[in-house]
PDB file of C-alpha atoms and ligand atoms in Angstrom:
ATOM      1  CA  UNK H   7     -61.057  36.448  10.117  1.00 48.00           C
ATOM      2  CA  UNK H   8     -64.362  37.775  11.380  1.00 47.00           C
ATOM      3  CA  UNK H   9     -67.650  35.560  11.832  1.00 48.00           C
ATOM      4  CA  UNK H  10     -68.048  32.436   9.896  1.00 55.00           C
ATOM      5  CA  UNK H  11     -71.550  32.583   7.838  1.00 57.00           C
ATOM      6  CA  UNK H  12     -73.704  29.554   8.106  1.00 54.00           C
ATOM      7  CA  UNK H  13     -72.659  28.576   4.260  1.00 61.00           C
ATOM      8  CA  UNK H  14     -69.067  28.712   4.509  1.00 88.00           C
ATOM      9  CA  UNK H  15     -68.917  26.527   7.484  1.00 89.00           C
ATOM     10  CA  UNK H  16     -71.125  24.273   5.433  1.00 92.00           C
ATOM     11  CA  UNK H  17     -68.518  24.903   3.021  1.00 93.00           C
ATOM     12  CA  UNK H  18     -65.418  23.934   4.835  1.00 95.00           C
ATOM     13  CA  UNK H  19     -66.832  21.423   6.064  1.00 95.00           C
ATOM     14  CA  UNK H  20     -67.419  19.528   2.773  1.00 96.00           C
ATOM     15  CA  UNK H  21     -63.726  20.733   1.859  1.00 97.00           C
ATOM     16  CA  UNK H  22     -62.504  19.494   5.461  1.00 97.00           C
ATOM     17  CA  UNK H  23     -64.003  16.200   4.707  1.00 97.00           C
ATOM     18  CA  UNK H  24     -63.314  15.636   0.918  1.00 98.00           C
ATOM     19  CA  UNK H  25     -59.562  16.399   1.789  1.00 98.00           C
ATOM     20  CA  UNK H  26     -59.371  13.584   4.559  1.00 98.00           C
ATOM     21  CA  UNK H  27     -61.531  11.490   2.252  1.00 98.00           C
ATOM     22  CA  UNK H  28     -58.610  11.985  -0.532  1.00 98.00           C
ATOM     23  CA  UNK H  29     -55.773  11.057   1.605  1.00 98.00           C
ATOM     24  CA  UNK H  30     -57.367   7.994   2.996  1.00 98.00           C
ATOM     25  CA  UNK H  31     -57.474   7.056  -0.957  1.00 98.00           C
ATOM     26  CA  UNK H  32     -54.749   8.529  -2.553  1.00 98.00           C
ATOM     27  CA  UNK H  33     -52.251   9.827   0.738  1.00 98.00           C
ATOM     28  CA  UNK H  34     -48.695   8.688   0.405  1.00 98.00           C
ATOM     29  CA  UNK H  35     -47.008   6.842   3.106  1.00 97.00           C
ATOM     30  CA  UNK H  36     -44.335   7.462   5.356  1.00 98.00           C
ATOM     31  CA  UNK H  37     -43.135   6.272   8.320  1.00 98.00           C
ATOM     32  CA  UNK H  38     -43.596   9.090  10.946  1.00 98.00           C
ATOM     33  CA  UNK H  39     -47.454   9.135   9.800  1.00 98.00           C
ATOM     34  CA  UNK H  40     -47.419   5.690  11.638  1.00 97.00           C
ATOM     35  CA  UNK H  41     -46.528   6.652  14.792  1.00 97.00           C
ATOM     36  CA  UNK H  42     -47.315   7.884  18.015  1.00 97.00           C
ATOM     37  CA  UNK H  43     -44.123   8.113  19.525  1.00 98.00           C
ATOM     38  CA  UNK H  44     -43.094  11.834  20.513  1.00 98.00           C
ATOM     39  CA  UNK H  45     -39.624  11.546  19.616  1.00 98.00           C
ATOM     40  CA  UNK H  46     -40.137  10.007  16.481  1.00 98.00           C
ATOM     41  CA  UNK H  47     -42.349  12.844  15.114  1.00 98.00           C
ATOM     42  CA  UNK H  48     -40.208  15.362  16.674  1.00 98.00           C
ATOM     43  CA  UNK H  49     -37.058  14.292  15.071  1.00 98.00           C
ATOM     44  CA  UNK H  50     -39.346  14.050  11.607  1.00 98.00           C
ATOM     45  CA  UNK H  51     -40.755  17.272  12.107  1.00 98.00           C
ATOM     46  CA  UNK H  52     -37.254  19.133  12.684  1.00 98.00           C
ATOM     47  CA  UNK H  53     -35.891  16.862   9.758  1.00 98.00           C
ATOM     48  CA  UNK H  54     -39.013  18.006   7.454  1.00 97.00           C
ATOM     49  CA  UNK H  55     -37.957  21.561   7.950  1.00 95.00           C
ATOM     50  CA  UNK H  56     -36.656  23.245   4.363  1.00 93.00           C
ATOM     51  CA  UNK H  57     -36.939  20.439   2.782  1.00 95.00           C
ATOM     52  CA  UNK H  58     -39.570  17.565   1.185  1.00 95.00           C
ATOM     53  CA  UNK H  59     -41.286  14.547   2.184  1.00 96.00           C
ATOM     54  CA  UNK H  60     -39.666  12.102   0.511  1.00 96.00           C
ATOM     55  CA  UNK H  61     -35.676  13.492   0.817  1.00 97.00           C
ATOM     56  CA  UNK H  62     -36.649  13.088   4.709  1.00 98.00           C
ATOM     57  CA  UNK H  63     -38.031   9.546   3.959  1.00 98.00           C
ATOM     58  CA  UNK H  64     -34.913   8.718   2.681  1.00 98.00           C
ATOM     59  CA  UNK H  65     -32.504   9.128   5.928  1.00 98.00           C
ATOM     60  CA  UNK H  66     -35.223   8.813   8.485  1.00 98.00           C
ATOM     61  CA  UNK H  67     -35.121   5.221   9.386  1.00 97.00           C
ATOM     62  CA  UNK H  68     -31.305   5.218   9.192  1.00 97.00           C
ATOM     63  CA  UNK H  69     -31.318   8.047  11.025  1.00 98.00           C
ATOM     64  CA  UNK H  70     -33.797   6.646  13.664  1.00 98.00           C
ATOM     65  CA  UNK H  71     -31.784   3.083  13.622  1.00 97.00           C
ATOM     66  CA  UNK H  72     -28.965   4.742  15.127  1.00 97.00           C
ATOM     67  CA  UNK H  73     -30.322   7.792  17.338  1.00 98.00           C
ATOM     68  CA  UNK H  74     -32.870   5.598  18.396  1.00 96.00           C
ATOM     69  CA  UNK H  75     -33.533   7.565  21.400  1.00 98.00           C
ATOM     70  CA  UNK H  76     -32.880  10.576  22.581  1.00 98.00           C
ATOM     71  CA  UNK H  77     -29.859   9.573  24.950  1.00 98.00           C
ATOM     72  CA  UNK H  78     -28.112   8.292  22.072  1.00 98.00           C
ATOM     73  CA  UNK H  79     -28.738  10.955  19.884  1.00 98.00           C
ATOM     74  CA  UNK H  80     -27.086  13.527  22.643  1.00 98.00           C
ATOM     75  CA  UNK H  81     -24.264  11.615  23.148  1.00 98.00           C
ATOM     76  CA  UNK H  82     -23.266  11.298  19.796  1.00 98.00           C
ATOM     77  CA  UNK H  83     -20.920  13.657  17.780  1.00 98.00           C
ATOM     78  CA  UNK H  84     -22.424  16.746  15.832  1.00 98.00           C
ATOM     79  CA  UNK H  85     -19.982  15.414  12.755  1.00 98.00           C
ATOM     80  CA  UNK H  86     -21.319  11.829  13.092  1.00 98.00           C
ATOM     81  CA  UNK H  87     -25.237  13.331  12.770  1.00 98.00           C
ATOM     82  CA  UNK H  88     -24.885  15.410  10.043  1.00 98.00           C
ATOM     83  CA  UNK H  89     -22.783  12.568   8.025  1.00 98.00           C
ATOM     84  CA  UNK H  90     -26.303  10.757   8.015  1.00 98.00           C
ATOM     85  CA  UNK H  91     -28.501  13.660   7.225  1.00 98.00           C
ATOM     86  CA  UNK H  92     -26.222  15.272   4.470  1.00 97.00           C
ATOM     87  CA  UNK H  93     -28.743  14.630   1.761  1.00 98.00           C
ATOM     88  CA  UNK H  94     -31.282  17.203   3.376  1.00 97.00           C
ATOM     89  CA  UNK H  95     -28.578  20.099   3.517  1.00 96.00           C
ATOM     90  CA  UNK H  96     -28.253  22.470   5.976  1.00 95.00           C
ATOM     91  CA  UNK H  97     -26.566  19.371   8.615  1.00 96.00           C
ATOM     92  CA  UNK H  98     -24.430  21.331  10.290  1.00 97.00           C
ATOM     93  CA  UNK H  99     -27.514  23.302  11.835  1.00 98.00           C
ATOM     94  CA  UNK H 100     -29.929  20.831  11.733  1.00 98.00           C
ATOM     95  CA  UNK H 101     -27.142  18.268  13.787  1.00 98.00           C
ATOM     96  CA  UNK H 102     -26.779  21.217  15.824  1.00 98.00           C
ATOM     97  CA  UNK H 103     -30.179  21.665  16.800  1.00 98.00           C
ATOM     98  CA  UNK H 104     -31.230  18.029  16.988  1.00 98.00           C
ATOM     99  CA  UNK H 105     -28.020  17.137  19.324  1.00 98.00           C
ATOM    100  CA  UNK H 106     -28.823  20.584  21.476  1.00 98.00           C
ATOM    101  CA  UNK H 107     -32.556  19.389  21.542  1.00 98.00           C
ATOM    102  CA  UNK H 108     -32.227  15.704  22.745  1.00 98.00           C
ATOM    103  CA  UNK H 109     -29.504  17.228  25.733  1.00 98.00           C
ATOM    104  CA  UNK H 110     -32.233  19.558  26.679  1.00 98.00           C
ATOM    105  CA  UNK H 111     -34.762  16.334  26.559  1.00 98.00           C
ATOM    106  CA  UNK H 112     -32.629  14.076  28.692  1.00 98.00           C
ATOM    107  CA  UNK H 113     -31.554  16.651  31.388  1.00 98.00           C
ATOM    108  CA  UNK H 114     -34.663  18.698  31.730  1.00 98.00           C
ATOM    109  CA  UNK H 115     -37.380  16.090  30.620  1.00 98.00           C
ATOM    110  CA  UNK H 116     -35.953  12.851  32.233  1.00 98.00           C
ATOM    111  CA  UNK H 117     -35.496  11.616  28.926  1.00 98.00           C
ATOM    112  CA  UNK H 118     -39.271  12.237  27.500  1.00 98.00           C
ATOM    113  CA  UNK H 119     -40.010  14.696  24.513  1.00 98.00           C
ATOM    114  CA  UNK H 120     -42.586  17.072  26.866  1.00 98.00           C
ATOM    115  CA  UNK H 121     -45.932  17.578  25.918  1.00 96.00           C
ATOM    116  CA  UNK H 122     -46.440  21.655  26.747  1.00 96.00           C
ATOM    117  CA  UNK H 123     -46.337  24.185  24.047  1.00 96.00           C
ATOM    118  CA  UNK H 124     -44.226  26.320  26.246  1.00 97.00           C
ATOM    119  CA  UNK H 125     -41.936  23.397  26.867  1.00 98.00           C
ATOM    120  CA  UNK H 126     -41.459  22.483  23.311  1.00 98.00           C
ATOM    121  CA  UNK H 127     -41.104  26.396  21.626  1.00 97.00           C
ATOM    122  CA  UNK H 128     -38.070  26.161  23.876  1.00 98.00           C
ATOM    123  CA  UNK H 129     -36.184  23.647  22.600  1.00 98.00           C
ATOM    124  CA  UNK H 130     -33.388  24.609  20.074  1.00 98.00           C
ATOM    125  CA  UNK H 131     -35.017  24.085  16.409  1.00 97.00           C
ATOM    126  CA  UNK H 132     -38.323  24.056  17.515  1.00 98.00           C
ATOM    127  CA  UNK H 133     -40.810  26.755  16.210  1.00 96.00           C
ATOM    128  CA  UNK H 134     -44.349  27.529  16.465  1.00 96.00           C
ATOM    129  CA  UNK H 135     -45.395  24.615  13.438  1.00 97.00           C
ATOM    130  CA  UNK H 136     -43.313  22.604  14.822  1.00 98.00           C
ATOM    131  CA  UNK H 137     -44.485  22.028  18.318  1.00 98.00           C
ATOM    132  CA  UNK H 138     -48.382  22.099  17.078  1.00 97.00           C
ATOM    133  CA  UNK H 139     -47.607  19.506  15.262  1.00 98.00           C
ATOM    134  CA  UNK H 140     -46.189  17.076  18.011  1.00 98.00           C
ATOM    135  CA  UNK H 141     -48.703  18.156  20.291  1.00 98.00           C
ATOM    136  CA  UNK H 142     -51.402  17.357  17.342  1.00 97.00           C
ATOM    137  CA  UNK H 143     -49.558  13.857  15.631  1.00 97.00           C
ATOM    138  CA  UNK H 144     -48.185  12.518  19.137  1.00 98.00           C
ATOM    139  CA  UNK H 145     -50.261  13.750  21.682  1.00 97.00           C
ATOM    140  CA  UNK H 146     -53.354  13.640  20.059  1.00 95.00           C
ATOM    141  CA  UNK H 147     -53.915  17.689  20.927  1.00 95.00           C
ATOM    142  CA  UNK H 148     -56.821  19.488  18.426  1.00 95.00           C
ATOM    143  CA  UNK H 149     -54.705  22.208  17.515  1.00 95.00           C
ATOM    144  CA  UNK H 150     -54.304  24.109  14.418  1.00 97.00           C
ATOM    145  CA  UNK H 151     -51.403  23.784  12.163  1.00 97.00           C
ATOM    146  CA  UNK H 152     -50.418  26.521   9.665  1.00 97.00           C
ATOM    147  CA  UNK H 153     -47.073  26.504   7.716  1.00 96.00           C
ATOM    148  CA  UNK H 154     -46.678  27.938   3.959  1.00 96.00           C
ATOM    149  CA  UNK H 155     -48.094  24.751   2.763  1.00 95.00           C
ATOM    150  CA  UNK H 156     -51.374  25.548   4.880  1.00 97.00           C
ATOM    151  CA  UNK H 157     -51.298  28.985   3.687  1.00 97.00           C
ATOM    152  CA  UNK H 158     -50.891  28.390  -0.097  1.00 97.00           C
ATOM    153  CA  UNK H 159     -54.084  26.300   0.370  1.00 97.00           C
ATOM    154  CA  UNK H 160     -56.424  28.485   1.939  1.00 97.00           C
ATOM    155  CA  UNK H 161     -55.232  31.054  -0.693  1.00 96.00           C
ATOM    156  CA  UNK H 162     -56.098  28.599  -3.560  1.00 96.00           C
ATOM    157  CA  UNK H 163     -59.245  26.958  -2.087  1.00 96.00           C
ATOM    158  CA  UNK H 164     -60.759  29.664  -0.547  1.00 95.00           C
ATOM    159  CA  UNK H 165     -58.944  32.725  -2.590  1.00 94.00           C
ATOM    160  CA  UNK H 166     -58.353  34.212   1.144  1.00 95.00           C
ATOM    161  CA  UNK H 167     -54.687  36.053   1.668  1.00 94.00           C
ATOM    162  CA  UNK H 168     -52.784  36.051   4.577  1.00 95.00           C
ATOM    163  CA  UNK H 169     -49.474  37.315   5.293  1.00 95.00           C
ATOM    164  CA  UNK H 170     -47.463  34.133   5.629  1.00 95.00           C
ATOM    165  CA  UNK H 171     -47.361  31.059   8.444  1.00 94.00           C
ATOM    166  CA  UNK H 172     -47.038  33.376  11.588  1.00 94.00           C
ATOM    167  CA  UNK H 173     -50.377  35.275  10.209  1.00 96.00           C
ATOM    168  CA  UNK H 174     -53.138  35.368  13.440  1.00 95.00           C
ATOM    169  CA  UNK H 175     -55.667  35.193  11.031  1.00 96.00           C
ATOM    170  CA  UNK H 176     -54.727  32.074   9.081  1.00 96.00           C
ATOM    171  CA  UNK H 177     -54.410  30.226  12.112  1.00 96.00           C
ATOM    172  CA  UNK H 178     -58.004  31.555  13.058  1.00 95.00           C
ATOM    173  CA  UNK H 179     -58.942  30.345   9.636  1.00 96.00           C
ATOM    174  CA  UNK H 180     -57.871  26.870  10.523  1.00 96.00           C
ATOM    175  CA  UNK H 181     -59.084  26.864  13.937  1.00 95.00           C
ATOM    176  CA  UNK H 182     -62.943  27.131  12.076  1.00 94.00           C
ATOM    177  CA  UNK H 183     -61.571  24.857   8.816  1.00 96.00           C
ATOM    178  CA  UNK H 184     -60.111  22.364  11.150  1.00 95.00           C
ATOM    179  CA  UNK H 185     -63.321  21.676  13.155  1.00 92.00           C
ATOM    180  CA  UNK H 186     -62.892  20.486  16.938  1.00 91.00           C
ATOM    181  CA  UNK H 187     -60.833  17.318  15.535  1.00 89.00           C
ATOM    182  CA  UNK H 188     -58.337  19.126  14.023  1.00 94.00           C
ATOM    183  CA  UNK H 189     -57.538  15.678  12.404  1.00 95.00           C
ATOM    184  CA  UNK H 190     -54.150  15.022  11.364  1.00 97.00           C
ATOM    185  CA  UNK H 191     -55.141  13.210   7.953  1.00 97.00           C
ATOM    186  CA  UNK H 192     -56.632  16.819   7.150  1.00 97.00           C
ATOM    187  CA  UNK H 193     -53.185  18.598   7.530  1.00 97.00           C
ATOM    188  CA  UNK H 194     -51.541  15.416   5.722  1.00 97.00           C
ATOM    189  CA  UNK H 195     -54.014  15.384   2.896  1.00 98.00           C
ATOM    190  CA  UNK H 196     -52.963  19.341   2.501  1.00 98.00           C
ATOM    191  CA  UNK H 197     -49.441  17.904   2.232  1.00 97.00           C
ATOM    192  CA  UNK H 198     -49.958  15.583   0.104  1.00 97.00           C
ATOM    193  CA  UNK H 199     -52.519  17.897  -2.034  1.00 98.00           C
ATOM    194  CA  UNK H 200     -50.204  20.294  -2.603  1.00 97.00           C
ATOM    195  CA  UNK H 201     -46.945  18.028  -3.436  1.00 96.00           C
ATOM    196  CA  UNK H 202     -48.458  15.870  -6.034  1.00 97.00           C
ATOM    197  CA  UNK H 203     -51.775  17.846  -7.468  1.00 98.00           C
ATOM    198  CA  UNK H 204     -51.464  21.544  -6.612  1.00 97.00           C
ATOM    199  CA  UNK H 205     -48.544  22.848  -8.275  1.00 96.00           C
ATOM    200  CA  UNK H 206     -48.127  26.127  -8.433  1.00 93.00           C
ATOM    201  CA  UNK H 207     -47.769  25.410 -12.481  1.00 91.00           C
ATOM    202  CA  UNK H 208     -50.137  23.740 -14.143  1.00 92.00           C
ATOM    203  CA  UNK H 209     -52.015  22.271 -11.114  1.00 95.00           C
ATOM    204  CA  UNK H 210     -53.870  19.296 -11.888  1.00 96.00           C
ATOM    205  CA  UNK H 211     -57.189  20.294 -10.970  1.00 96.00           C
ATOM    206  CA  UNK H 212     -58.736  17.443 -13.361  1.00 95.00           C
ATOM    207  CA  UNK H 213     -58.103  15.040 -10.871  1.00 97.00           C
ATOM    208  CA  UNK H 214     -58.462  16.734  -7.622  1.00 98.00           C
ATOM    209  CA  UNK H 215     -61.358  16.529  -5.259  1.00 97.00           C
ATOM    210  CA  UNK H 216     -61.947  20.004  -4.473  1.00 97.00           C
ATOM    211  CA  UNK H 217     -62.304  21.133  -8.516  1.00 96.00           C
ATOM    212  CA  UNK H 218     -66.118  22.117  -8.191  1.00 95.00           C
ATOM    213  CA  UNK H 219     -65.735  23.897  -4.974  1.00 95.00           C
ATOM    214  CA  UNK H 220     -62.065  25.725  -5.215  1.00 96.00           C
ATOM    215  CA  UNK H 221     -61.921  30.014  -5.874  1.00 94.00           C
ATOM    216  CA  UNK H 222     -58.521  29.002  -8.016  1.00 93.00           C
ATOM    217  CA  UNK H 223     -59.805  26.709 -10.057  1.00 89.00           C
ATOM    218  CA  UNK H 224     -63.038  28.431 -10.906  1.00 80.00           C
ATOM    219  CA  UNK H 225     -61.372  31.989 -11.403  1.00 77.00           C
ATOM    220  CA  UNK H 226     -58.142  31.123 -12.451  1.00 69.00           C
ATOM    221  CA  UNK H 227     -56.544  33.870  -9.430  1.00 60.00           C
ATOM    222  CA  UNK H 228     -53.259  32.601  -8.447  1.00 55.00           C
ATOM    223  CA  UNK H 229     -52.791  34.639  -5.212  1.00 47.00           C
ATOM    224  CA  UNK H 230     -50.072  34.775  -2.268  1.00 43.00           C
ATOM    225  CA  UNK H 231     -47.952  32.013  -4.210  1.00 51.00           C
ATOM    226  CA  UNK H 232     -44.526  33.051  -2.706  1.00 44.00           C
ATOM    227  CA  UNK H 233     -45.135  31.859   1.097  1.00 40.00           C
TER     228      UNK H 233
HETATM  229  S1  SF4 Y 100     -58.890  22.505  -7.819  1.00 63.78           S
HETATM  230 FE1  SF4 Y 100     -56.875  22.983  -8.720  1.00 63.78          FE
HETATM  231  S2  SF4 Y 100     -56.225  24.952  -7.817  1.00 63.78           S
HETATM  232 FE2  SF4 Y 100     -57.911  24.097  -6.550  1.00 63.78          FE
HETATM  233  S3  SF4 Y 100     -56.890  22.951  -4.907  1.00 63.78           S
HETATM  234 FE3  SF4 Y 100     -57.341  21.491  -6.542  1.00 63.78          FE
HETATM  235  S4  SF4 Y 100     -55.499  21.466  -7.833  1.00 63.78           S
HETATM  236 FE4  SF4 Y 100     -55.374  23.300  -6.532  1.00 63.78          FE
END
């Protein structure tokens, strides 16, 4: 993205703040939103992957009742983990990964989820969205965080294209849209914005907060939908 004119950062900014605004009000609730603790977002994180909000609500405190720490969650059979996460699909990688992730954690990290992007990219399951977000949610980091949800977003709001999550430019985008706070509410309100209002189908922009100022709803466009 080149340089930001003086009205659309006055713009984004009134986005930025109606959307953290909205989820205050209207956010839904789950239980990783209500933590700090590293390994609790990092296990909901990997479990979010491919799959929704509330399927993941579903097995996470089960899931967190018996892996409640990464020892445990190593030392317990690949089988036995993806019994409790069946209703996500995919458990055979996802146990995989998790088990492979919390070995790394308790040889290499002393037990600790650790706090450097480099660290975290490394372990097995763990991409580029993933690891900005435990850095943002647990360590309190202001980074950006794109994934397709961000990206569908800035296409509708803004009627800007990028090429998918791994796009420079989108991240760019949210580095400016973000603001210095990069606020977590703002990435859940997205989330949430896009699960329960902005459909890719008859979006409900009657009800949502960004109807006067969003390209989509004024024009009707209905761009990069697929990512
Ligand atoms: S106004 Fe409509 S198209 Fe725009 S973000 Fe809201 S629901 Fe989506």
């Amino acid at each position: 993205m080149g340089a930001v004119a003086i009205n659309d950062v006055k713009k984004q900014t009134i986005i930025r703040r109606k959307v953290i605004q909205w989820f205050e009000d209207h956010g839904r609730s789950f239980a990783w939103r209500n933590t700090t603790n590293p390994y609790h977002i990092l296990i909901a994180e990997m479990l979010l992957r491919r799959t929704t909000a509330t399927a993941v609500s579903k097995v996470y405190n089960s899931f967190l009742s018996q892996f409640n720490n990464p020892t445990r969650l190593a030392q317990t059979r690949e089988s036995t983990i993806a019994h409790v996460i069946s209703s996500l699909g995919l458990q055979s990688v996802r146990a995989r990964q998790l088990k492979k992730t919390a070995s790394i954690i308790c040889k290499s990290y002393s037990g600790k989820v650790p706090i450097s992007y480099a660290e975290l990219i490394s372990l097995p399951g763990v991409g580029v969205y993933i690891a900005s977000a435990v850095r943002n949610f647990a360590f309190g980091e202001s980074i950006p965080l794109v994934d397709g949800n961000v990206v569908y977003f800035i296409s509708r709001v803004f009627g800007i294209k990028y090429r998918g999550p791994t796009d420079s430019d989108a991240r760019d985008f949210m580095t400016h849209f973000g603001g210095e706070e990069q606020n977590a509410k703002l990435y859940w309100g997205i989330i949430d914005l896009v699960a329960t209002v902005c459909f890719r189908r008859n979006s409900r922009c009657h009800i949502c907060p960004l109807s006067e100022l969003c390209t989509s709803s004024k024009t009707g466009d209905r761009i990069n939908e697929d990512t």
